[in-house]
XYZ file of C-alpha atoms in Angstrom:
686
model
C -49.342 16.916 83.094
C -52.395 18.151 84.934
C -53.327 18.986 88.429
C -55.382 16.364 90.302
C -59.089 16.608 89.836
C -58.957 19.113 86.959
C -59.385 18.209 83.281
C -56.468 19.059 80.923
C -59.072 20.391 78.435
C -60.086 23.970 78.954
C -63.779 24.504 79.604
C -65.209 25.834 76.402
C -67.323 28.991 76.930
C -70.979 28.650 76.136
C -72.191 29.734 72.682
C -73.033 33.480 72.583
C -76.722 32.680 71.936
C -76.795 30.853 75.287
C -76.722 34.385 76.764
C -80.424 35.040 77.284
C -80.261 38.920 77.078
C -78.163 38.833 74.001
C -80.410 36.107 72.429
C -83.484 38.339 72.987
C -81.745 41.389 71.500
C -80.487 39.340 68.565
C -84.050 38.042 67.898
C -85.279 41.620 67.878
C -82.504 42.596 65.509
C -83.308 39.719 63.167
C -87.024 40.667 63.014
C -86.161 44.297 62.444
C -83.672 43.489 59.736
C -86.267 41.381 57.955
C -88.683 44.321 58.241
C -86.090 46.736 56.876
C -85.408 44.701 53.737
C -89.131 44.074 53.247
C -89.642 47.811 53.617
C -87.143 48.632 50.855
C -88.815 46.186 48.442
C -92.387 47.113 49.319
C -91.746 50.881 49.332
C -90.110 50.897 45.911
C -92.832 48.639 44.494
C -95.549 50.871 45.928
C -93.834 53.989 44.537
C -93.741 52.342 41.111
C -97.379 51.332 41.362
C -98.555 54.798 42.349
C -96.638 56.394 39.408
C -97.431 53.664 36.953
C -99.257 55.946 34.439
C -96.630 58.609 34.371
C -94.094 56.883 32.110
C -90.750 55.097 32.502
C -88.786 58.216 33.388
C -91.158 59.300 36.117
C -91.226 55.828 37.573
C -87.379 55.655 37.664
C -87.202 59.063 39.312
C -89.890 58.052 41.859
C -87.938 54.941 42.832
C -84.729 56.903 42.944
C -86.328 59.507 45.122
C -87.209 56.815 47.702
C -83.569 55.709 47.909
C -82.347 59.288 48.257
C -84.788 60.040 51.064
C -83.786 56.818 52.892
C -80.179 58.061 53.035
C -80.750 61.772 53.513
C -81.551 61.750 57.318
C -77.977 60.554 58.067
C -76.735 63.967 57.052
C -79.030 65.791 59.454
C -79.509 63.558 62.471
C -76.843 60.798 62.409
C -74.352 62.316 64.972
C -77.188 63.670 67.138
C -78.749 60.204 67.358
C -75.451 58.685 68.454
C -75.162 61.207 71.301
C -78.755 60.379 72.236
C -77.765 56.684 72.458
C -74.865 57.613 74.806
C -76.904 60.028 76.953
C -80.251 58.302 77.447
C -81.624 54.842 78.334
C -80.776 52.654 75.308
C -83.599 50.200 76.126
C -86.244 52.974 76.118
C -84.698 54.509 72.964
C -85.074 51.239 71.049
C -88.548 50.495 72.398
C -89.923 53.922 71.432
C -88.169 53.825 68.052
C -89.822 50.495 67.262
C -93.252 51.864 68.146
C -92.683 54.970 65.993
C -91.612 52.794 63.003
C -94.683 50.563 63.436
C -97.082 53.555 63.303
C -95.263 55.275 60.335
C -95.016 52.107 58.165
C -98.545 51.118 58.865
C -99.746 54.606 57.736
C -98.194 54.290 54.272
C -100.677 51.703 52.760
C -103.523 53.455 54.615
C -102.839 56.875 53.179
C -101.776 55.526 49.762
C -100.079 58.594 48.157
C -96.486 59.005 46.838
C -96.093 62.266 48.733
C -96.774 60.472 52.025
C -94.377 57.685 51.052
C -91.614 60.248 50.831
C -92.532 61.904 54.149
C -93.102 58.651 56.043
C -89.876 57.092 54.670
C -87.883 60.151 55.744
C -89.382 59.910 59.291
C -88.716 56.170 59.492
C -85.073 56.636 58.524
C -84.766 59.386 61.174
C -86.083 56.956 63.753
C -83.669 54.267 62.516
C -80.747 56.573 63.284
C -81.707 56.428 66.934
C -82.328 52.654 67.055
C -79.196 51.425 65.406
C -76.400 53.163 67.501
C -78.273 52.272 70.697
C -78.359 48.620 69.574
C -74.679 48.601 68.466
C -73.488 50.267 71.694
C -75.482 47.759 73.767
C -74.097 44.532 72.256
C -70.581 44.815 73.844
C -72.223 45.174 77.286
C -74.208 41.953 76.958
C -71.433 39.560 75.778
C -67.944 38.739 77.140
C -65.026 40.304 75.267
C -63.854 36.998 73.848
C -67.285 36.448 72.326
C -67.721 39.898 70.719
C -66.458 38.786 67.275
C -68.856 35.876 67.353
C -71.744 38.214 68.389
C -70.892 40.630 65.590
C -70.840 37.748 63.118
C -74.394 36.754 64.159
C -75.554 40.448 64.025
C -74.213 40.818 60.447
C -75.755 37.460 59.550
C -79.310 38.716 60.355
C -78.502 42.189 58.943
C -77.673 40.939 55.512
C -78.862 37.308 55.588
C -82.483 38.377 55.946
C -82.385 40.255 52.619
C -82.968 37.179 50.394
C -85.646 35.972 52.922
C -87.439 39.243 52.582
C -87.251 39.039 48.792
C -88.573 35.484 48.862
C -91.329 36.506 51.317
C -92.396 39.378 49.013
C -92.463 37.033 45.993
C -94.537 34.454 47.827
C -96.883 37.226 49.049
C -97.236 38.458 45.520
C -98.273 35.033 44.257
C -100.732 34.570 47.118
C -102.323 37.999 46.428
C -102.507 37.327 42.732
C -104.239 33.948 43.267
C -106.675 35.458 45.816
C -107.332 38.399 43.415
C -108.296 35.939 40.591
C -110.577 34.023 42.966
C -112.089 36.997 44.779
C -111.829 40.199 42.661
C -112.483 42.431 45.709
C -109.138 41.165 47.177
C -107.166 42.230 44.106
C -104.657 44.458 46.027
C -101.159 45.334 44.987
C -98.713 43.148 46.921
C -96.979 46.191 48.482
C -99.837 46.934 50.802
C -99.969 43.623 52.758
C -96.085 43.575 52.632
C -96.010 46.970 54.369
C -98.608 45.735 57.000
C -96.352 42.715 57.652
C -93.330 45.133 57.871
C -95.155 47.188 60.513
C -96.057 44.025 62.548
C -92.304 43.072 62.533
C -91.460 46.397 64.255
C -94.258 45.904 66.794
C -92.852 42.443 67.708
C -89.433 43.893 68.054
C -90.739 46.552 70.419
C -92.258 43.849 72.601
C -88.936 41.936 72.767
C -86.922 45.101 73.629
C -89.517 46.111 76.292
C -89.020 42.705 78.026
C -85.223 43.039 77.872
C -84.244 44.174 81.431
C -80.461 43.528 81.296
C -79.276 46.581 79.299
C -76.804 48.535 81.500
C -77.599 52.141 82.353
C -74.289 53.204 83.862
C -73.262 55.164 80.749
C -76.171 57.584 81.356
C -74.575 58.484 84.695
C -71.085 59.182 83.363
C -72.216 61.572 80.620
C -74.992 63.649 82.248
C -72.856 66.778 82.607
C -71.599 67.577 79.106
C -74.056 69.035 76.578
C -75.230 67.088 73.587
C -73.167 69.268 71.256
C -70.089 68.618 73.405
C -70.658 64.833 73.302
C -70.932 64.890 69.464
C -67.703 66.880 69.213
C -65.899 64.441 71.647
C -67.043 61.476 69.484
C -65.828 63.075 66.263
C -62.587 64.190 67.903
C -61.943 60.623 69.159
C -62.436 59.178 65.684
C -59.939 61.644 64.239
C -57.429 61.399 67.055
C -57.096 57.632 67.469
C -54.817 56.262 64.796
C -56.322 52.786 64.685
C -59.927 54.020 64.602
C -59.009 56.509 61.937
C -57.603 53.651 59.862
C -60.737 51.643 60.394
C -62.987 54.546 59.384
C -60.939 55.362 56.271
C -61.040 51.742 55.153
C -64.713 51.194 55.765
C -65.774 54.501 54.152
C -63.603 53.721 51.151
C -65.179 50.270 50.807
C -68.651 51.967 50.908
C -67.630 54.439 48.192
C -66.434 51.575 45.960
C -69.627 49.678 46.740
C -71.762 52.796 45.886
C -69.978 52.962 42.464
C -71.094 49.423 41.720
C -74.666 50.053 42.980
C -75.028 53.076 40.768
C -74.148 51.288 37.495
C -74.721 47.616 38.227
C -78.108 47.431 36.492
C -76.773 49.139 33.407
C -73.643 46.980 33.334
C -75.582 43.712 33.567
C -77.866 44.889 30.814
C -74.881 45.758 28.598
C -73.632 42.160 29.030
C -76.962 40.840 27.735
C -78.489 39.990 31.146
C -82.021 40.770 32.267
C -83.660 41.091 35.660
C -82.833 37.405 36.515
C -79.175 38.057 35.930
C -79.344 41.279 37.993
C -81.061 39.431 40.797
C -78.342 36.729 40.637
C -75.571 39.359 40.920
C -77.450 40.969 43.830
C -77.711 37.559 45.655
C -73.968 36.849 44.899
C -73.063 39.927 46.979
C -74.802 38.602 50.091
C -73.547 35.092 49.602
C -70.022 36.434 49.372
C -70.506 38.640 52.420
C -71.797 35.665 54.434
C -68.823 33.520 53.410
C -66.399 36.357 54.257
C -67.928 37.053 57.672
C -67.973 33.406 58.793
C -65.005 31.800 57.051
C -62.554 34.581 56.217
C -61.181 35.220 59.705
C -61.266 31.435 60.447
C -59.308 30.516 57.274
C -56.707 33.159 58.103
C -56.737 32.695 61.811
C -53.034 33.251 62.257
C -52.987 36.579 60.344
C -53.172 39.824 62.343
C -56.680 41.250 62.293
C -55.425 44.769 61.577
C -53.434 43.496 58.651
C -56.291 41.331 57.354
C -58.547 44.379 57.336
C -56.355 46.382 54.983
C -55.574 43.393 52.773
C -59.244 42.590 52.404
C -60.088 46.112 51.150
C -57.106 46.000 48.726
C -58.167 42.636 47.434
C -61.706 43.911 46.925
C -60.289 46.765 44.814
C -58.373 44.296 42.607
C -61.466 42.103 42.143
C -63.605 45.119 41.315
C -61.079 46.159 38.603
C -61.265 42.621 37.091
C -65.092 42.926 37.216
C -64.948 46.104 35.238
C -62.857 44.754 32.366
C -64.073 41.114 32.045
C -67.249 40.899 29.903
C -68.663 37.562 31.018
C -71.739 37.144 33.134
C -70.705 33.821 34.692
C -67.267 35.147 35.643
C -68.912 38.366 36.781
C -71.074 36.422 39.400
C -68.016 34.519 40.681
C -66.032 37.802 41.026
C -68.890 39.505 42.826
C -68.874 36.570 45.407
C -65.243 37.176 46.069
C -65.938 40.933 46.285
C -68.631 40.368 48.819
C -66.422 38.022 50.825
C -63.696 40.773 51.011
C -66.337 43.253 52.153
C -67.628 40.821 54.832
C -64.130 40.284 56.194
C -63.415 44.052 56.420
C -66.820 44.780 57.987
C -66.697 42.159 60.712
C -63.168 43.050 61.679
C -63.872 46.747 61.647
C -66.941 46.461 63.813
C -65.153 44.113 66.303
C -62.107 46.315 66.642
C -64.264 49.499 67.216
C -66.359 47.640 69.790
C -63.193 46.674 71.648
C -61.259 49.913 71.219
C -63.882 52.547 71.949
C -65.032 53.260 75.488
C -68.660 52.570 76.309
C -69.267 56.287 77.027
C -68.661 57.329 73.398
C -69.182 53.987 71.606
C -72.705 55.075 70.357
C -71.268 58.274 68.781
C -68.493 56.396 67.098
C -70.807 53.809 65.525
C -73.280 56.623 64.628
C -70.469 58.643 63.083
C -69.325 55.690 60.982
C -72.915 54.852 59.882
C -73.699 58.466 59.080
C -70.531 58.979 57.052
C -71.185 55.635 55.260
C -74.610 56.740 54.283
C -73.484 60.216 53.177
C -70.648 58.606 51.138
C -73.051 56.135 49.570
C -75.528 58.906 48.774
C -72.968 61.064 47.045
C -71.451 58.165 45.090
C -74.903 56.748 44.008
C -75.845 60.215 42.805
C -72.552 60.916 40.968
C -71.773 57.489 39.505
C -74.674 57.234 37.013
C -74.082 60.824 35.872
C -70.389 60.197 35.323
C -71.225 56.987 33.384
C -73.732 58.785 31.202
C -71.277 61.643 30.445
C -68.637 59.100 29.343
C -71.157 57.280 27.179
C -70.593 54.162 25.088
C -67.339 53.354 23.334
C -66.050 50.471 21.284
C -62.413 49.710 20.412
C -61.170 47.531 17.619
C -58.409 45.211 18.776
C -57.775 43.657 15.352
C -58.740 40.187 14.033
C -62.333 41.225 14.162
C -62.297 41.646 17.953
C -64.238 44.615 19.288
C -63.929 45.591 22.950
C -66.645 47.661 24.546
C -65.758 50.117 27.314
C -68.693 52.213 28.530
C -69.200 54.647 31.343
C -70.185 51.834 33.737
C -66.706 50.248 33.161
C -65.030 53.561 33.898
C -66.977 54.097 37.117
C -66.120 50.639 38.369
C -62.424 51.130 37.588
C -62.463 54.398 39.522
C -64.154 52.644 42.397
C -61.562 49.893 42.237
C -58.730 52.450 42.373
C -60.373 54.143 45.291
C -60.668 50.879 47.248
C -56.984 50.017 46.614
C -55.843 53.504 47.774
C -57.941 53.484 51.034
C -56.874 49.828 51.643
C -53.215 50.844 51.474
C -53.878 53.855 53.764
C -55.711 51.745 56.255
C -52.941 49.208 56.250
C -50.379 51.950 56.867
C -52.368 53.308 59.809
C -53.066 49.900 61.404
C -50.363 47.408 60.494
C -48.975 45.968 63.780
C -46.461 43.582 62.106
C -44.376 45.972 60.020
C -41.312 43.893 60.735
C -42.881 40.835 59.007
C -43.130 40.744 55.174
C -46.770 40.630 54.115
C -46.254 37.874 51.596
C -44.533 35.606 54.148
C -47.113 36.411 56.781
C -50.008 35.664 54.353
C -48.492 32.379 53.073
C -47.959 31.139 56.630
C -51.501 32.060 57.507
C -52.839 30.104 54.566
C -50.995 27.105 55.852
C -52.589 27.670 59.318
C -49.288 28.870 60.883
C -48.099 32.065 62.328
C -44.985 33.485 60.610
C -41.971 33.685 62.980
C -38.851 35.469 61.909
C -35.811 33.203 61.509
C -34.093 34.865 64.365
C -36.439 33.345 66.913
C -37.187 30.044 65.314
C -34.478 28.263 67.249
C -36.116 28.764 70.681
C -37.183 25.504 72.189
C -38.879 26.740 75.424
C -42.025 28.794 75.847
C -42.329 32.484 76.510
C -45.386 33.888 78.330
C -45.660 37.588 78.995
C -48.029 39.377 81.364
C -49.356 42.830 80.492
C -51.762 45.295 82.042
C -52.095 48.758 83.497
C -51.140 49.927 86.918
C -52.801 47.944 89.745
C -54.014 45.269 87.395
C -52.445 42.448 89.467
C -50.221 41.083 86.694
C -47.209 40.884 88.998
C -49.112 38.616 91.422
C -50.592 36.544 88.582
C -47.180 36.054 86.867
C -45.819 34.819 90.166
C -48.808 32.461 90.730
C -48.409 31.036 87.192
C -44.668 30.486 87.685
C -45.380 28.507 90.862
C -48.114 26.547 89.103
C -45.871 25.701 86.178
C -43.164 24.440 88.487
C -45.779 22.207 90.108
C -46.478 20.725 86.652
C -42.816 19.654 86.317
C -41.532 22.492 84.194
C -38.318 24.506 84.625
C -39.461 28.080 84.993
C -37.620 31.329 84.726
C -39.665 34.168 86.320
C -38.603 37.635 85.270
C -39.767 41.249 84.860
C -39.244 44.493 83.011
C -37.522 46.756 83.638
C -34.756 45.523 86.010
C -34.067 41.842 85.421
C -30.350 42.289 84.858
C -27.659 44.267 86.704
C -27.782 46.980 84.018
C -31.498 46.709 84.010
C -31.809 47.428 87.712
C -29.927 50.707 87.203
C -32.176 51.587 84.283
C -35.234 50.756 86.356
C -34.131 53.218 89.051
C -33.872 55.978 86.409
C -37.160 55.109 84.604
C -39.399 54.836 87.696
C -37.833 57.375 90.042
C -40.285 60.247 90.521
C -37.366 62.635 90.617
C -36.854 62.232 86.882
C -40.170 63.873 85.766
C -38.394 65.859 83.074
C -37.314 62.753 81.066
C -38.360 63.079 77.409
C -40.699 60.533 75.879
C -38.088 59.511 73.283
C -35.366 59.074 75.897
C -37.782 57.019 78.040
C -38.553 54.768 75.078
C -34.905 54.218 74.288
C -34.035 53.413 77.941
C -36.802 50.802 78.064
C -35.532 49.379 74.767
C -31.953 49.178 76.302
C -33.307 47.356 79.317
C -35.216 45.002 77.021
C -32.237 44.301 74.825
C -30.239 43.225 77.873
C -33.190 41.274 79.158
C -33.557 39.260 75.952
C -29.932 38.580 75.488
C -28.931 37.726 79.009
C -32.165 36.140 80.420
C -34.907 35.217 77.994
C -33.110 33.662 75.064
C -30.692 31.592 77.128
C -33.662 30.213 79.074
C -35.632 29.436 75.960
C -32.641 27.762 74.331
C -32.435 25.368 77.261
C -36.133 24.541 77.029
C -37.357 26.585 80.065
C -40.607 28.270 80.570
C -40.157 32.017 80.672
C -42.741 34.067 82.541
C -42.202 37.794 82.219
C -43.953 40.612 83.998
C -44.175 43.105 81.047
C -42.545 42.975 77.627
C -42.713 44.857 74.311
C -46.445 45.561 74.385
C -46.050 47.623 77.541
C -43.842 50.016 75.657
C -46.215 50.132 72.676
C -49.009 51.007 75.110
C -47.244 53.361 77.604
C -44.776 55.135 75.298
C -46.641 54.668 71.974
C -50.184 55.597 73.197
C -49.539 57.094 76.635
C -46.769 59.427 75.490
C -48.449 59.741 72.067
C -45.319 58.717 70.039
C -45.685 57.302 66.541
C -46.478 53.509 67.040
C -44.335 52.386 64.070
C -41.276 54.235 65.574
C -41.684 52.538 68.921
C -42.232 49.157 67.227
C -39.115 49.480 65.144
C -36.885 50.359 68.129
C -38.214 47.361 70.103
C -37.940 45.039 67.068
C -34.292 45.826 66.816
C -33.779 45.524 70.621
C -35.423 42.132 70.888
C -34.289 40.608 67.578
C -37.925 39.917 66.629
C -38.633 37.733 69.744
C -42.420 37.494 70.267
C -44.161 35.794 73.228
C -45.974 32.514 72.590
C -48.766 33.785 74.796
C -49.516 37.264 76.190
C -51.889 37.474 79.174
C -53.613 40.930 79.432
C -55.270 41.584 82.804
C -57.798 44.287 81.944
C -58.723 46.671 84.692
C -60.116 50.213 84.313
C -57.503 52.741 85.394
C -60.089 54.340 87.698
C -60.089 51.037 89.582
C -56.422 50.029 89.297
C -54.969 53.317 90.469
C -57.044 53.139 93.683
C -55.382 49.937 94.662
C -52.297 52.022 95.588
C -52.243 53.992 98.837
C -50.252 56.721 96.911
C -48.402 56.741 93.630
C -45.116 54.775 94.089
C -43.274 55.776 90.923
C -43.196 58.219 87.984
C -45.554 56.130 85.818
C -48.204 55.663 88.509
C -48.392 59.343 89.138
C -49.400 60.150 85.535
C -52.956 61.565 85.113
C -55.939 59.396 84.507
C -56.134 60.352 80.785
C -52.636 58.876 80.292
C -53.697 55.558 81.826
C -56.892 55.555 79.800
C -54.928 55.817 76.591
C -52.650 52.965 77.758
C -55.664 50.740 78.395
C -57.166 51.440 75.027
C -53.934 50.535 73.303
C -53.612 47.300 75.221
C -57.135 46.327 74.240
C -56.466 47.339 70.624
C -53.287 45.162 70.511
C -55.252 42.243 71.925
C -58.056 42.697 69.418
C -55.663 42.806 66.527
C -53.930 39.551 67.577
C -56.456 37.503 69.407
C -54.611 34.164 69.023
C -51.528 35.387 70.908
C -53.461 37.428 73.513
C -55.551 36.065 76.363
C -57.657 38.893 77.892
C -58.854 38.424 81.466
C -61.239 40.642 83.420
C -59.089 41.937 86.277
C -62.069 42.836 88.451
C -62.432 39.155 89.396
C -60.835 37.760 92.448
C -57.084 36.725 92.166
C -58.015 33.069 92.630
C -60.593 33.185 89.771
C -58.116 34.986 87.493
C -55.384 32.452 88.273
C -57.702 29.560 87.310
C -58.660 31.190 83.990
C -54.997 31.797 83.142
C -54.024 28.243 84.092
C -56.805 26.833 81.883
C -55.589 28.956 78.913
C -51.902 28.119 79.434
C -52.693 24.369 79.774
C -53.915 24.449 76.122
C -50.436 25.403 74.727
C -48.194 23.554 77.148
C -45.747 21.030 75.812
C -45.072 17.802 77.677
C -42.716 18.718 80.612
C -39.087 17.715 79.976
C -37.012 18.699 83.066
C -33.545 20.053 82.193
C -30.572 21.358 84.152
C -31.035 25.142 84.292
C -29.189 26.087 87.476
C -26.906 28.312 85.439
C -29.893 30.331 84.347
C -31.946 30.477 87.444
C -28.932 31.130 89.552
C -28.389 34.500 87.956
C -32.107 35.553 88.149
C -33.218 38.140 90.724
C -36.003 37.019 93.001
C -39.254 38.801 91.992
C -41.662 39.563 94.889
C -44.816 41.623 95.152
């Protein structure tokens, strides 16, 4: 049932492109991406033209030199550029970078020498290293948290989707120049020159769009003015290595780049060995981007019920298996199909990785984290692209007789791709071990349920007939108030509601609460604290939550398992899997149907208390920052169970948002006799 005057259907948030500042930034990104791809094609074509009379080997080395120079600046300036994005005005950084790229690219056809191509390309890539992290760090500030994945999907669409458009544009431009050259001999230019001019114009248009974008926040520049640039770089690198989830993301994404680099290094030779020419190679190239587009847009949707953390690792493992099949199957048609699947797996991993990093990393160091990832990805790609062809050449060509006149060819390119496949599988397993947030659920059962559009629920909790809603958040977030307001609202809808809390919802739990929150017990060890919370939770589930659910009641709990994962797992820096195992056993696998996370920065939440009231509230700010990051990471990894609300809004606004979300999952009210349950419940008051 619904409240009078309010629709039962939740108001759907507007599309992310309805956000004018993001739409302007996205348009600039699209134009820049088109210019970047056009730059790669035009620069390599111009390098080949300028070395045309030097022979095949010299031409190949000239083109290869361009690729090496395009990746080399990441080694020198990548981390520094990320710190620049965190320290200075990001809008001004992007605007000046676009102007510099315009001038440098325009100079290439005007100077017309291979030496200047190398110098200008190096400088352009140096400038790119400042533009990209400033852009990536800005996006999460322009869109709501619940729209960040959609925004990243659109960003990746223009990043990779403009590649075939640039190729088609270059081809059309080539035809036009050829026709004009035949009609007017004085206009017989090489197509690379007008393509580079068009590329420069694209950067100039982007500069204009960025200059007119006035909505980019500048608060991050205030928070980081004291530390030196070197200190900021070290902090960003230390965060990547110290955060378990981000470490798993970086391992997985760099491993995927290494496997992709192995394919790039030998793809042309491999396609030629299968009897394919330039057209076949172009088809394989296009198949990668088609697959990535499919993976980015349809992968997470088809597996909506699968944990994002788990899907990330499984996508990389699957990519490794597909790459191994690509290496041993000698058929061009099958090769193209496998490359589509390979690209889809890469697209799934990339969109999940970028989204989780955007949600997990604080704005103050987000630029350095993205820059670190991009720099390491380029370095990895550079090393692998350099090593892979050499390794393939050393191994050489080999043929094996399998009997009955069957000869199987296994060359160096096959070996390199098999090594890349093995690497992808290994890093996928490592990433899964670092990030898996459903270790209690068998992967096969979880995956099969997700393919059916369902979320796998352990048999031990399938019998529950009610609904379980948990409220989570840091100190001062207002979750206690909101859980009470929701319980009142649900009763008004005709539901039987059991309002409860952790710790202290049972007689034993109240004694445990006194121990856990008493400031006199400051010497309590982290492991003991975790076990005491688990003991309270076991009593809570057995004596309160399960009986209420079995009778069809709505259970609204102020805190549950995720609080222990955040406070003891991240706050006390215990191993997450150990904390998860203890709580899995304590709860029998009971998971809330919906978890409402009220997200408030600790610097704000802690000020809502006149003085610290208990042992947890008196912990230092760094402790509460770790807790908040873990809450957000848990929400990002399981977006269908979590509903994240900005706790800086008024209590009334927050309550309306929560009611709208809960209304989506409510069953029809069926009143039942639950006096036996509610009669034993303590009254929860703020």
